[in-house]
XYZ file of N, CA, C and O in Angstrom:
536
model
N 108.566 12.300 80.786
C 108.205 11.791 81.931
C 109.064 12.472 83.554
O 108.380 12.907 84.144
N 109.963 12.776 83.205
C 111.203 13.154 84.371
C 110.620 14.633 84.680
O 110.383 15.047 86.034
N 110.448 15.363 83.620
C 110.049 16.567 83.437
C 108.640 16.698 84.478
O 108.519 17.759 85.105
N 107.943 16.311 84.013
C 106.657 16.482 84.520
C 106.677 16.318 86.135
O 105.978 16.821 87.046
N 107.328 14.889 86.639
C 107.726 14.815 87.863
C 108.092 16.017 88.554
O 107.780 16.143 89.205
N 109.254 16.487 87.945
C 110.075 17.792 88.783
C 109.024 18.766 88.579
O 109.196 19.717 89.902
N 108.290 19.365 87.553
C 107.615 20.457 87.811
C 106.547 20.212 88.567
O 106.040 21.313 89.166
N 105.820 18.925 88.847
C 104.772 18.590 89.492
C 105.356 18.798 91.430
O 104.686 19.158 92.262
N 106.481 18.331 91.728
C 107.299 18.386 92.747
C 107.595 20.183 93.327
O 107.275 20.378 94.412
N 107.730 20.846 92.067
C 108.170 22.302 92.364
C 106.992 22.840 92.694
O 106.803 23.728 93.387
N 105.666 22.579 91.877
C 104.288 23.086 92.374
C 104.054 22.504 93.826
O 103.266 23.724 94.442
N 104.213 21.786 94.127
C 103.944 21.334 95.713
C 104.789 21.953 96.725
O 104.102 22.239 97.566
N 105.720 22.510 96.345
C 106.505 22.928 97.587
C 105.862 24.609 97.100
O 106.385 25.082 98.448
N 105.493 24.914 96.335
C 105.270 25.978 96.244
C 105.944 27.510 96.596
O 105.721 28.279 97.551
N 106.937 27.679 95.869
C 108.200 28.670 95.722
C 107.635 29.878 95.191
O 108.056 30.501 94.256
N 106.676 30.248 95.890
C 106.174 31.433 95.503
C 106.869 32.648 96.136
O 107.596 32.819 96.974
N 106.747 34.021 95.164
C 108.089 34.979 95.646
C 107.175 35.862 96.765
O 105.952 35.803 97.043
N 107.823 36.155 97.719
C 107.407 36.856 98.932
C 106.717 38.099 98.282
O 107.350 38.692 97.606
N 106.104 38.618 99.481
C 105.500 39.512 99.173
C 106.026 40.888 100.003
O 106.193 40.961 101.180
N 107.135 40.980 99.089
C 108.326 42.284 99.902
C 107.894 43.410 100.254
O 107.999 44.279 101.307
N 106.404 44.153 99.681
C 105.960 45.246 100.211
C 105.343 45.316 101.467
O 105.551 45.879 102.370
N 104.689 43.950 101.529
C 104.304 43.568 102.982
C 105.234 43.243 104.048
O 105.204 43.877 105.224
N 106.647 42.800 103.844
C 107.526 42.888 104.620
C 107.905 43.982 105.092
O 108.389 44.487 106.028
N 107.991 44.847 103.963
C 108.388 46.477 104.310
C 107.363 47.194 105.330
O 107.997 47.887 106.145
N 106.430 46.676 105.028
C 105.535 47.702 105.860
C 105.485 47.250 107.102
O 105.284 47.898 108.106
N 105.749 46.185 107.230
C 105.739 45.136 108.626
C 106.984 45.585 109.365
O 107.302 46.282 110.788
N 108.289 45.813 108.449
C 109.512 46.433 109.066
C 109.133 48.239 109.795
O 109.461 48.326 110.483
N 108.382 48.969 108.794
C 107.999 49.993 108.979
C 107.186 50.235 110.679
O 107.325 51.200 111.180
N 106.288 49.003 110.538
C 105.569 49.396 112.046
C 106.302 49.009 112.781
O 106.216 49.740 114.053
N 107.038 47.974 112.812
C 108.169 47.548 113.940
C 109.067 48.954 114.246
O 109.447 49.210 115.725
N 109.572 49.796 113.166
C 109.972 51.063 113.600
C 109.740 51.864 114.185
O 109.807 52.395 115.264
N 108.278 52.119 114.230
C 107.446 52.898 114.572
C 107.180 52.591 116.031
O 107.058 53.262 117.064
N 106.856 51.031 116.261
C 106.720 50.548 117.799
C 107.967 51.130 118.639
O 107.991 50.836 119.579
N 108.907 50.820 117.855
C 110.279 50.973 118.838
C 110.574 52.528 119.140
O 110.789 52.371 120.293
N 109.928 53.469 118.253
C 110.011 54.863 118.254
C 109.306 55.219 119.632
O 109.447 55.863 120.725
N 108.087 54.920 119.580
C 106.903 54.843 120.401
C 107.083 53.998 121.856
O 107.141 54.962 122.811
N 107.618 53.204 121.943
C 108.105 52.316 123.490
C 109.302 53.232 123.913
O 109.383 53.363 125.067
N 110.142 53.774 122.904
C 111.264 54.549 123.546
C 110.477 55.955 124.097
O 111.600 56.790 125.263
N 109.465 56.383 123.819
C 108.992 57.800 124.223
C 108.574 57.551 125.285
O 108.261 58.438 126.037
N 107.680 56.375 125.295
C 106.656 56.428 126.757
C 107.700 56.438 127.977
O 108.561 55.822 128.335
N 106.716 56.574 129.212
C 107.608 56.818 130.315
C 107.626 55.850 131.451
O 107.542 55.664 132.146
N 108.175 54.471 130.717
C 108.476 53.398 131.376
C 109.506 53.111 131.961
O 110.663 54.148 131.520
N 109.809 52.108 132.832
C 111.334 52.328 133.109
C 112.334 51.739 132.140
O 111.746 51.014 130.924
N 113.705 51.759 132.586
C 114.372 51.478 131.195
C 114.455 50.227 130.715
O 114.879 49.896 129.609
N 114.298 49.153 131.883
C 114.196 47.887 131.759
C 113.415 47.319 130.814
O 113.988 46.630 129.929
N 112.138 47.885 130.798
C 111.387 47.587 130.354
C 111.362 47.859 128.866
O 110.804 47.318 127.831
N 111.632 49.074 128.850
C 112.066 50.009 127.165
C 113.024 48.891 126.336
O 112.717 48.810 125.171
N 114.175 48.672 127.275
C 114.922 47.805 126.578
C 114.684 46.815 126.007
O 114.754 45.993 124.944
N 113.521 45.613 126.715
C 113.091 44.473 126.503
C 112.271 44.667 125.227
O 112.195 43.703 124.776
N 111.657 45.553 125.360
C 110.432 45.557 124.298
C 111.278 46.043 123.427
O 110.695 45.464 122.106
N 112.368 46.885 123.162
C 113.033 47.518 121.997
C 113.930 46.505 121.455
O 113.987 46.392 120.158
N 114.541 45.820 122.080
C 115.228 44.397 121.579
C 114.379 43.356 121.235
O 114.683 43.132 120.008
N 113.188 43.305 121.788
C 112.595 42.176 121.329
C 111.921 42.810 119.531
O 111.847 41.849 118.853
N 111.685 43.938 119.129
C 111.181 44.047 117.869
C 112.235 44.379 117.216
O 112.606 43.778 116.051
N 113.512 44.493 117.728
C 115.023 44.274 117.031
C 115.158 42.989 116.776
O 115.405 42.707 115.253
N 114.714 42.088 117.310
C 114.969 40.626 117.071
C 114.105 39.987 116.021
O 114.263 39.376 115.041
N 112.675 40.676 115.918
C 111.658 40.688 114.974
C 111.937 41.069 113.624
O 112.034 40.681 112.515
N 112.510 42.428 113.618
C 113.258 42.999 112.581
C 114.071 41.994 111.899
O 114.420 41.976 110.567
N 115.105 41.515 112.533
C 116.061 40.893 112.210
C 115.676 39.587 111.476
O 115.990 39.145 110.351
N 114.375 38.810 112.074
C 113.754 37.910 111.650
C 113.281 37.937 110.218
O 113.702 37.267 109.155
N 112.568 39.309 110.131
C 111.962 39.596 108.625
C 112.849 39.344 107.732
O 113.104 39.065 106.412
N 114.257 40.572 108.001
C 115.502 40.411 107.226
C 116.187 39.119 106.540
O 116.167 38.815 105.342
N 116.495 38.524 107.403
C 116.827 37.133 106.997
C 116.013 36.316 106.556
O 116.523 35.836 105.484
N 114.879 36.058 107.029
C 113.902 34.922 106.285
C 113.535 35.266 104.790
O 113.326 34.624 104.030
N 113.298 36.812 104.704
C 112.747 37.005 103.663
C 113.738 37.844 102.191
O 113.872 37.247 101.224
N 114.593 38.731 102.737
C 115.360 39.395 102.085
C 116.835 38.875 101.819
O 117.401 38.847 100.832
N 117.206 37.775 102.815
C 118.492 37.026 102.697
C 117.893 35.704 102.027
O 118.858 34.849 101.552
N 116.278 35.462 102.183
C 115.991 34.189 101.603
C 116.146 32.766 102.180
O 116.207 31.863 101.656
N 116.416 32.772 103.480
C 116.729 31.915 104.349
C 115.199 30.939 104.249
O 115.672 29.862 104.751
N 113.966 31.346 104.378
C 112.970 30.808 104.453
C 112.779 29.831 103.149
O 112.134 28.346 103.296
N 113.578 29.873 102.037
C 113.109 29.483 101.024
C 114.658 28.521 100.769
O 114.469 27.389 99.579
N 115.474 28.328 101.583
C 116.635 27.346 101.218
C 116.391 25.923 102.008
O 115.558 26.095 102.673
N 117.031 25.159 101.635
C 117.080 23.922 102.163
C 117.797 23.710 103.636
O 118.236 24.606 104.164
N 117.837 22.504 103.885
C 118.126 22.328 105.549
C 119.717 22.355 105.477
O 120.238 22.306 106.324
N 120.767 22.670 104.551
C 121.914 22.949 104.577
C 122.245 23.988 105.500
O 123.685 24.297 105.557
N 121.712 24.831 105.292
C 121.821 26.546 106.229
C 122.215 26.262 107.396
O 123.218 26.808 108.083
N 121.488 25.156 107.811
C 122.027 25.011 109.520
C 123.279 24.299 109.444
O 123.921 24.428 110.517
N 123.942 23.404 108.581
C 125.415 22.959 108.533
C 126.486 24.059 108.541
O 127.080 24.217 109.451
N 125.908 25.413 107.780
C 126.742 26.442 107.985
C 126.682 27.451 109.263
O 127.543 28.285 109.374
N 125.362 27.373 109.520
C 125.035 27.810 110.766
C 125.641 27.544 112.062
O 125.978 28.404 113.112
N 126.062 26.356 112.094
C 126.509 25.631 113.457
C 127.948 25.833 113.792
O 128.216 26.564 114.760
N 128.951 26.187 112.828
C 130.046 26.724 113.248
C 129.909 28.000 113.823
O 130.700 28.541 114.535
N 129.389 29.068 112.945
C 129.372 30.391 113.495
C 128.613 30.655 114.751
O 129.075 31.079 115.797
N 127.691 29.589 115.015
C 126.873 29.587 116.288
C 128.055 29.387 117.667
O 127.730 29.797 118.780
N 128.896 28.520 117.358
C 129.404 27.860 118.363
C 130.588 28.986 118.576
O 131.082 29.644 119.769
N 130.825 29.626 117.715
C 132.128 30.826 117.600
C 131.563 31.989 118.608
O 131.737 32.715 119.231
N 130.293 32.340 118.137
C 129.533 33.361 118.941
C 129.315 33.135 120.130
O 129.260 34.021 120.855
N 129.133 31.500 120.731
C 128.938 31.513 122.221
C 130.033 31.262 123.224
O 130.319 31.403 123.709
N 131.708 31.068 122.404
C 132.799 30.764 122.540
C 133.590 32.209 122.587
O 134.008 31.975 123.803
N 133.362 32.757 121.898
C 134.111 34.142 122.070
C 133.962 34.994 123.536
O 134.526 35.157 124.377
N 132.733 35.359 123.890
C 132.224 35.965 124.940
C 132.536 35.029 126.351
O 133.227 35.651 127.357
N 132.514 33.806 126.224
C 133.064 32.795 127.403
C 134.419 32.961 127.468
O 135.218 33.071 128.498
N 135.287 32.755 126.276
C 136.846 33.155 126.309
C 137.241 34.547 126.766
O 138.156 34.553 127.575
N 136.227 35.580 126.590
C 136.901 36.833 126.826
C 136.483 37.418 128.162
O 136.708 38.545 128.850
N 135.238 36.687 128.873
C 134.489 36.919 130.110
C 135.856 36.999 131.510
O 135.781 37.888 131.858
N 136.569 36.131 131.427
C 137.813 36.136 132.403
C 138.241 37.646 132.449
O 138.852 38.403 133.331
N 138.975 37.799 131.183
C 139.431 39.408 130.917
C 139.029 40.682 131.255
O 139.125 41.542 131.967
N 137.711 40.551 130.934
C 136.826 41.635 130.982
C 136.080 41.679 132.405
O 136.256 42.753 133.342
N 135.677 40.438 132.789
C 134.992 40.795 134.340
C 136.425 40.861 135.617
O 135.618 41.331 136.806
N 137.528 40.326 135.548
C 138.499 40.436 136.418
C 139.262 41.373 136.345
O 139.940 41.692 137.334
N 139.221 41.880 135.477
C 140.417 43.112 134.772
C 139.892 44.388 134.547
O 140.991 45.178 134.649
N 138.499 44.429 134.335
C 138.440 45.754 133.896
C 138.388 46.732 135.211
O 138.990 47.782 134.504
N 137.586 46.897 136.102
C 138.012 47.635 137.381
C 138.918 46.954 138.164
O 138.472 45.930 138.798
N 139.771 47.854 138.644
C 140.559 47.429 140.041
C 140.300 47.988 141.221
O 140.018 49.099 141.070
N 140.913 47.527 142.296
C 140.521 48.114 143.682
C 141.721 49.255 143.921
O 141.432 50.255 144.164
N 142.841 48.975 142.843
C 144.420 49.534 143.089
C 144.010 51.021 142.734
O 144.343 52.105 143.325
N 143.326 51.103 141.724
C 143.103 52.587 140.812
C 141.356 53.242 141.001
O 140.370 52.273 140.441
N 140.914 53.618 141.882
C 139.689 54.035 142.164
C 139.133 54.573 140.964
O 139.806 55.524 140.501
N 137.726 54.578 140.315
C 137.344 55.272 139.383
C 136.699 56.510 139.712
O 135.404 56.401 140.142
N 137.403 57.430 139.271
C 136.686 59.072 139.847
C 136.705 59.560 138.565
O 137.175 59.974 137.790
N 135.646 60.737 138.777
C 135.185 61.684 138.005
C 135.904 62.889 138.195
O 135.622 63.319 139.374
N 136.868 63.456 137.375
C 137.689 64.618 137.638
C 136.540 65.808 136.424
O 136.037 65.448 135.539
N 136.707 67.082 137.120
C 135.846 67.833 136.861
C 136.545 68.490 136.139
O 136.560 69.950 134.938
N 137.913 68.532 135.583
C 139.123 69.395 135.040
C 139.790 70.536 135.486
O 140.724 71.167 134.876
N 139.191 70.957 136.566
C 139.702 72.205 137.218
C 140.216 71.478 138.467
O 139.981 70.835 139.309
N 141.513 72.107 139.038
C 142.125 71.891 140.451
C 141.596 72.691 141.526
O 141.249 73.668 141.245
N 141.316 72.443 142.508
C 140.763 73.596 143.927
C 142.097 74.034 144.004
O 141.539 75.133 144.032
N 142.778 73.643 144.041
C 144.352 74.301 144.797
C 145.638 74.490 143.548
O 145.564 73.267 143.422
N 146.038 75.228 143.375
C 147.175 75.209 142.498
C 148.474 74.269 143.465
O 148.350 74.153 144.574
N 148.992 73.281 142.643
C 150.043 72.516 143.075
C 151.679 73.207 142.963
O 151.435 73.934 141.908
N 151.797 73.391 144.245
C 153.128 74.081 144.616
C 154.390 72.799 143.998
O 154.280 71.815 144.320
N 155.484 73.310 142.766
C 156.341 72.590 142.643
C 157.437 73.036 143.225
O 158.229 74.104 143.102
N 158.146 72.157 143.974
C 159.453 72.753 144.868
C 160.496 72.917 143.782
O 160.633 72.338 142.745
N 161.499 74.173 144.209
C 162.514 74.167 143.310
C 163.468 73.236 143.187
O 163.722 72.028 144.086
N 163.780 73.303 142.191
C 165.100 72.237 142.000
C 164.686 70.738 140.962
O 165.163 69.775 141.139
N 163.261 70.823 140.907
C 162.353 69.381 140.142
C 162.535 69.931 138.700
O 162.392 70.775 138.191
N 162.286 68.393 138.244
C 162.543 69.034 136.695
C 160.835 69.035 136.307
O 160.304 68.725 134.921
N 159.856 69.301 137.199
C 158.347 69.594 136.622
C 158.453 70.859 136.560
O 156.865 71.545 136.787
N 158.848 71.552 135.189
C 158.562 72.477 134.723
C 157.108 72.856 133.642
O 156.392 72.017 134.311
N 157.529 73.716 132.912
C 156.098 73.567 132.223
C 156.232 72.666 131.426
O 156.812 71.931 130.978
N 154.745 72.245 131.214
C 154.211 70.858 130.446
C 154.654 69.653 131.458
O 154.595 68.311 130.848
N 154.983 69.617 132.474
C 155.573 68.181 133.252
C 154.581 68.007 133.836
O 153.176 68.404 133.752
N 154.662 66.750 134.738
C 153.453 66.095 135.351
C 153.209 66.628 136.547
O 153.902 67.219 137.143
N 151.809 66.878 136.797
C 151.232 67.524 137.937
C 151.023 66.479 138.551
O 150.182 65.419 138.775
């Protein structure tokens, strides 16, 4: 009797195998859409939003079907919670270092061409011979 109950419960949940070919075709369509959006002459911000949206959709397909998260129980959220906290906390913890110290006013960011306009003359009697600092 217990076996009949478990088999009927299993049939109610309908754990059918996913259509991997359909998921593969959906991923191919998403990839083609990303390429098309990248080629179109739209603004960079629009293209970035569209391509990143498609990337999120592709990640959802991979997570739900190939990683079988769609068919797992609710315990996956228990495993996801600490990871989510760390994923949000790490950028917040690093923001002061990156935001406050990446560019400084003391050292301006200048692009150099690699060639000097005028040769630098080194006074005699200094140690800035060959290979020295210019």
